Amino acid sequence: MVRTRFAPSPTGYLHIGGVRTALFNWLYARKHGGQFILRIDDTDQNRNVDSALQPILDGFRWLGIDWDEGPEVGGDCAPYFQSQRSDQYQRAVETLLEKGLAYRDYSRTEEVQAEREVAQSAGTSYLYSRNWMAETDAQAAAYEAEGRVAVVRLKMPREGTCLIPDLIRGDVEFQWASEQDMVIQKSNGSCLYHLASVVDDAAFAITHVIRAEEHLSNTPRQIFIAQGLGYDLPQYAHLPYVAEPGSKNKLSKRKIAKYLKNPDFLKLYEHGSRIATTCGNELDPETFNPVLVDFYRDIGFLPNAIVNYLLLLGWSLDGETEDFTRDEMIRAFSLERVVKSPASFDPTKLTAFQQRAMDQLDLKQKTAQSLPYLQQAGFIDTPPNCDTAPYVNSIITASEQRMTVAGDILDYAHFFTDDNALVYDDKSFSKRISNANGAVELLRDFANTLAAIESYNAASVEGAMRQFIADRELKFGQVVQPVRVAITGKPAGFGLFDTLAILGQQRCLNRIERAISLVPISPDNDSA
RNA sequence: GGCCCCUUCGUCUAGUGGCCUAGGACUCCGGCUUUUCACGCCGGCAACAGGGGUUCGAGUCCCCUAGGGGUCACCA
C-alpha cells in the first residue's frame, strides 16, 4: 500500500511551491491506489495553529487535493499534529540515547558558535568537537552542577558513506563524516523537525517520501535516525524546487517586491489588484501575493488551471500533451518523468492555462463563478434577484472569450452602473466625442434612429445602424466609436450591437443624451 | 567556503547513440479576419553552457571546466 504525505507547517498561507509538492504526493498516491496523508508540522509553534492552518486546508480543498488522513478527517494514526505527538518523539530520543546513537550535550550556544567560527576562519569544514558531550550520568551531573542544560544530539558516524537511492535522482552519496551532530531535542525538551519527521513517517507507514530537493542534503541524518530506531526506510524522491520567474532562485513569498519588477509578474499582480480593489478588498500583503494560492482563488482562477499548470512545472508526459483532467493526470503521472532541474514559475503561462480552462466552462458555470464578484463589488443584490442571472448570462455570452478569470466580469461594470453615473474614459471621450468632428450631431441623430426601433434587439439595432450609415454615406467606425464611448464610457469592448441590446433601448438613449450633455461648450469646438 | 544537485529556444519542456535540417506549448513578431478590444486562423524569430574524449555516428555515453542552485540552526 502506497502512502505518501505532505507536511505543511501552519504558516497561514499556501505557497505555490508547496502545492506542487503536495500535488505530486497526491498524484502518486492516487495513481497507485494508495493514501495521501496530511500531517501538520507544528513542532516549533508559538503561533495560533488553528487560524494558521485553516487557510491551508481550505486551499487544498479548493484545489481538489483531498487527504485520506489528517486534520478534520482523522485516521488510524491520529493525532496528525506533531505538537500532540511529543511522547512518541520522547521515546525515540530515549531509544537513541540508550543505543548510544545520540548523546546529551552540555555545550552552550556561544561555545559551539566559537568552534564554528574558528573552523570557518581556518577555511576547514566544521564538525562539533563533542567537548561537552556527556555519555555517563556522572558527566551529566557534573555539567549540570555548572548550571548547564542539555540538548540531545545525534552521534553521527565519522566514517563511511551514506547512499540515498532517490527515485528521481538515482543514487546520491554523502560522507558520514561531513554530517553534523544535529540537535534532536532542545534544552526545553521539545523535539526538532528531523526527529519528529522520521518518527512520524514510520508511525504513519509512509512508503514514499516525496519532497522538495532542499531536503536532499538532510536526508542522511534522517536515514541515520530511521536506522537507529530500526525503521524500514521509505523510498525517497526529491523534487526540484519551483524557481522565481526568470531565474533559478527558489521562489519565496518574501521576495514579492523583487518579483514585481518582472513585467509578467507585475501584469498578473495588477490584474488581480484591479479585481480585488473593485471588490472593495484591501490588498493584504500577507495574502495578496501571486506566490500564494489565495491570490488566485480571490481573483477567480479555476483550480484545474492551477493544478494543470503545476503538474507541467517539472513533469511532462510526452512533451506534447498539455491539458489533463484529474483522472488523466492520475493515470499518466509517474515519478520517473519528473524533471531534475528547477523550473521557474511563469505567470504568463499559468494565465494561458487559466484562459483555456475558462473557455471550457459552459455558460452556467461561468455565470456561477462570476456572480460572487458582482456581489462583492455591489453591482448586484445579494442574493441576486431573478433577473440577474439571465442578464449576466447575456453579458458573458456576448463577451465570448474575453474573460480570463471570473473576476474579469468586473470589466463590464458599465452594464451595472446607473446611466447618470457612468464614468467616461477621458481620453476616449475627447477623442471620439468632444473633439471628433460632428460627433455630437451624429450621436443626436443616431439617438433618434435608435428611439424609432420598434422591436429592439441586437439584430434590429444592427439593421438600423447599417441603414443609418448607408443613408449618410458614413464609415462604420465614425458611428460605432462615438456610440461605444457614449454608452460604455470605454474605447474597447465586445460587439457593439450586443452591448446596445443588453443595455436596452431606454438606457442607451439615456446614456447618449448624457454624453452629449457632458461635452464642454467652447468656441473652437465646431461639433457643438 | 565544505557537501550535494542541476545545465536543450526568453519560459515550461520532448529527446534514453542514427527517425534531429532538434519537436510541442507559452510569450513575442508578422499576416488574415474584423466595428474597437479580444478570440480564431496562417506564418515567423528563437536552444543542445564550453572544451576534451568514446564511436562509423553524440543533444543523447565518459571526463574536465564554467555557470546556476540547494544545504550547512536549540526553523520547518
mmCIF file of C-alpha atoms in Angstrom, chain A residues 46 110 234 317 327 339 361 372 454 504:
data_model
loop_
_atom_site.group_PDB
_atom_site.id
_atom_site.type_symbol
_atom_site.label_atom_id
_atom_site.label_comp_id
_atom_site.label_asym_id
_atom_site.label_seq_id
_atom_site.Cartn_x
_atom_site.Cartn_y
_atom_site.Cartn_z
ATOM 1 C CA ASN A 46 4.203 29.699 19.160
ATOM 2 C CA GLU A 110 28.304 30.526 22.314
ATOM 3 C CA PRO A 234 10.833 4.833 2.868
ATOM 4 C CA LEU A 317 4.055 13.124 -20.213
ATOM 5 C CA ASP A 327 -8.325 11.371 -13.976
ATOM 6 C CA VAL A 339 12.375 16.725 -14.477
ATOM 7 C CA LEU A 361 -16.673 26.229 -18.880
ATOM 8 C CA PRO A 372 -19.853 36.486 -6.368
ATOM 9 C CA GLU A 454 -39.846 49.081 -32.517
ATOM 10 C CA GLY A 504 -31.796 48.079 -23.660
#
